[in-house]
Amino acid sequence: MESIKLVVLDMAGTTVADDGLVERAFAEAAAETLGTAAYEEQLAYVRATMGESKISVFRHLSGGDEALARRANAAFEAAYARLVDAGHCAPLPGAREAIERLRGEGRTVALTTGFARVTQDAILAALGWDDGLVDLALCPADAGGRGRPYPDMALTALLRTHAADGVGGIAVVGDTSYDMVSGRRSGAPVVAGVLTGAHGAEALRAAGATVVLDSVAQLPDAIAAYEAGP
């Protein structure tokens, strides 16, 4: 068993409070670009695919119309950025402390998101987390364009940081089924689901969570328990 050297953390719903911001931003984007005739059906799909790259979600909702998908995604990112700028963005309780403890234990921490880079940067700035709190922040574009449920961002974090000797030294943490699938596909032995976001314990376990936590605040202890063995 390798010790955990790299911790890959999701943002919205895992370390950052969502409080309905994704749905509010989607409502604005849909009204501007997709139309509202099938809004409830579209919203149900957005909820089911929380954690997936947002451009991928809009490609599905646009029926494969790439130009429309890109317009809708741009409208979504702009709406979300406005909400962040208006102060509707906060860290989840204990998130910063958990990250600081993990790094204090000698672990490398990467934050990942399904948002575009400009939105990720806006969130980090709003939280004051652009102060060197984490070692790396990645969006799908940083991993060749594929976000969750693909394992690319976790594996890109490993390749960029060289923090662990292999995938056996990675922990992947998130609040959605797609986070869990991504973690399992990456080969990470610790795939932790947290109950502060989109999906419940049953869905997280069904998608492959090796442990389910009330919040990311419990993560350092969970990793220590894993390393201690049975």
XYZ file of C-alpha atoms in Angstrom:
230
model
C 0.000 0.000 0.000
C 1.369 3.404 -1.006
C 0.851 6.426 1.186
C -1.345 9.140 -0.314
C 0.860 11.851 -1.761
C -1.577 13.606 -4.135
C -5.100 14.715 -3.203
C -7.337 15.805 -6.073
C -10.270 17.856 -4.813
C -13.381 18.961 -6.677
C -14.512 22.543 -6.134
C -18.282 23.326 -6.260
C -20.112 21.163 -3.751
C -16.919 19.692 -2.291
C -14.715 22.557 -1.143
C -16.870 25.470 -2.343
C -20.522 25.973 -1.379
C -22.769 25.755 -4.444
C -26.042 27.013 -2.917
C -27.855 26.628 -6.221
C -25.454 28.775 -8.239
C -25.111 26.210 -11.027
C -28.874 26.007 -11.452
C -29.287 29.782 -11.337
C -26.577 30.286 -13.935
C -28.072 27.547 -16.092
C -31.504 29.184 -15.953
C -30.009 32.411 -17.326
C -28.052 30.591 -20.021
C -31.055 28.538 -21.106
C -33.294 31.589 -21.374
C -30.656 33.374 -23.456
C -29.628 30.549 -25.786
C -31.504 27.242 -25.533
C -35.022 28.494 -24.918
C -37.254 27.442 -22.040
C -39.733 25.129 -23.775
C -38.001 22.055 -22.352
C -36.471 23.760 -19.332
C -37.519 21.252 -16.664
C -36.192 18.344 -18.727
C -32.960 20.236 -19.365
C -32.596 21.109 -15.677
C -33.079 17.453 -14.728
C -30.190 16.564 -17.035
C -28.006 19.288 -15.517
C -28.710 17.913 -12.041
C -27.996 14.340 -13.105
C -24.675 15.298 -14.682
C -23.334 17.560 -11.929
C -19.572 17.275 -11.982
C -19.291 16.773 -15.731
C -17.502 19.312 -17.912
C -20.044 22.052 -18.579
C -19.320 22.256 -22.305
C -20.086 18.534 -22.547
C -23.427 19.119 -20.841
C -24.314 21.876 -23.294
C -23.260 19.734 -26.258
C -25.875 17.207 -25.174
C -28.552 19.807 -24.533
C -27.948 21.482 -27.881
C -28.423 18.224 -29.747
C -24.878 18.254 -31.066
C -24.993 21.809 -32.409
C -21.440 22.863 -31.500
C -21.973 26.565 -32.143
C -25.082 26.612 -29.942
C -23.328 24.582 -27.258
C -20.473 27.075 -27.139
C -22.863 30.049 -26.951
C -24.808 28.390 -24.148
C -21.633 27.513 -22.272
C -20.326 31.074 -22.607
C -23.652 32.425 -21.314
C -23.519 30.005 -18.390
C -19.946 30.933 -17.475
C -20.804 34.653 -17.688
C -23.866 34.211 -15.473
C -21.906 32.186 -12.922
C -19.130 34.794 -12.890
C -21.696 37.529 -12.186
C -23.009 35.549 -9.213
C -19.461 35.093 -7.902
C -18.722 38.797 -8.344
C -21.918 39.603 -6.445
C -20.586 37.710 -3.444
C -22.516 34.456 -3.853
C -19.448 32.302 -3.294
C -18.090 30.859 -0.068
C -15.857 28.008 1.052
C -17.482 25.047 2.710
C -16.815 24.911 6.462
C -13.451 23.365 7.207
C -12.334 23.239 3.574
C -9.379 25.594 3.856
C -8.305 24.027 7.136
C -8.447 20.546 5.588
C -6.315 21.656 2.640
C -3.795 23.309 4.941
C -3.581 20.187 7.082
C -3.115 17.918 4.051
C -0.288 20.076 2.753
C 1.188 20.328 6.240
C 1.355 16.525 6.224
C 3.468 16.698 3.074
C 0.712 15.935 0.578
C 0.232 17.780 -2.715
C -3.267 19.207 -3.268
C -4.878 19.932 -6.636
C -8.284 21.565 -7.190
C -10.325 20.495 -10.228
C -13.525 21.782 -11.796
C -15.864 21.301 -14.728
C -15.950 25.072 -15.241
C -13.807 26.979 -17.712
C -10.503 28.455 -16.548
C -11.854 32.024 -16.330
C -14.614 30.911 -13.948
C -12.272 28.774 -11.878
C -9.898 31.719 -11.496
C -12.776 34.008 -10.486
C -13.864 31.556 -7.775
C -10.334 31.173 -6.424
C -9.908 34.962 -6.329
C -13.276 35.492 -4.624
C -12.356 32.984 -1.916
C -8.839 34.326 -1.504
C -7.536 30.898 -2.503
C -5.240 32.291 -5.189
C -2.673 32.898 -2.448
C -0.803 29.627 -2.862
C -3.283 27.598 -0.807
C -3.079 24.698 -3.288
C -0.304 23.354 -5.471
C -2.314 23.185 -8.695
C -5.737 24.129 -10.106
C -7.016 22.346 -13.207
C -10.008 22.701 -15.528
C -10.908 20.363 -18.429
C -8.936 22.459 -20.938
C -5.786 21.762 -18.919
C -6.304 18.041 -19.437
C -6.816 18.029 -23.192
C -10.453 19.114 -23.006
C -11.957 16.109 -21.260
C -13.430 16.653 -17.841
C -15.225 14.191 -15.600
C -16.262 11.360 -15.773
C -12.940 10.837 -17.562
C -9.876 10.445 -15.331
C -7.833 12.994 -17.263
C -7.683 15.796 -14.677
C -6.548 13.485 -11.867
C -3.929 11.923 -14.113
C -2.829 15.348 -15.379
C -2.363 16.419 -11.751
C -0.119 13.398 -11.214
C 1.905 14.079 -14.354
C 2.331 17.779 -13.620
C 3.229 17.512 -9.958
C 5.156 14.222 -9.865
C 3.808 14.057 -6.326
C 3.352 10.271 -6.285
C 5.153 7.347 -7.884
C 1.924 6.101 -9.445
C -1.840 6.126 -9.238
C -1.680 4.158 -5.998
C -0.651 7.368 -4.263
C -3.703 9.412 -5.329
C -6.920 10.286 -3.505
C -9.808 11.743 -5.523
C -12.575 13.604 -3.694
C -15.911 14.980 -4.901
C -19.633 15.348 -4.319
C -21.044 13.775 -7.497
C -21.300 10.374 -9.112
C -19.135 11.643 -11.970
C -16.400 12.534 -9.472
C -16.502 8.948 -8.189
C -16.387 7.427 -11.667
C -13.482 9.684 -12.582
C -11.618 8.659 -9.448
C -12.116 4.952 -10.032
C -11.056 5.260 -13.660
C -7.887 7.047 -12.573
C -6.876 4.050 -10.475
C -6.899 6.009 -7.219
C -7.294 3.686 -4.200
C -9.086 6.391 -2.203
C -12.188 7.783 -3.899
C -14.043 9.826 -1.310
C -17.560 11.153 -1.700
C -18.774 14.074 0.394
C -22.368 14.850 1.308
C -22.207 18.632 0.892
C -23.135 18.774 -2.785
C -25.217 17.267 -5.531
C -25.549 13.562 -4.788
C -26.360 11.438 -1.757
C -24.506 8.550 -0.150
C -26.299 5.824 -2.099
C -25.498 7.407 -5.462
C -21.883 8.055 -4.475
C -21.346 4.468 -3.351
C -23.053 3.095 -6.454
C -20.633 5.141 -8.579
C -17.608 3.702 -6.798
C -16.895 5.727 -3.664
C -14.542 3.864 -1.340
C -15.613 6.089 1.551
C -18.419 8.620 2.077
C -17.830 11.588 4.385
C -20.131 14.225 5.811
C -17.774 16.891 4.494
C -14.253 17.526 3.248
C -13.339 18.537 6.810
C -13.195 14.803 7.611
C -10.846 14.014 4.713
C -7.462 14.239 6.476
C -8.616 11.740 9.105
C -10.063 9.454 6.421
C -6.770 9.397 4.537
C -4.882 8.718 7.766
C -7.273 5.823 8.498
C -6.676 4.382 5.032
C -2.921 4.560 5.489
C -3.178 2.899 8.905
C -4.819 -0.106 7.259
C -7.550 -2.419 8.514
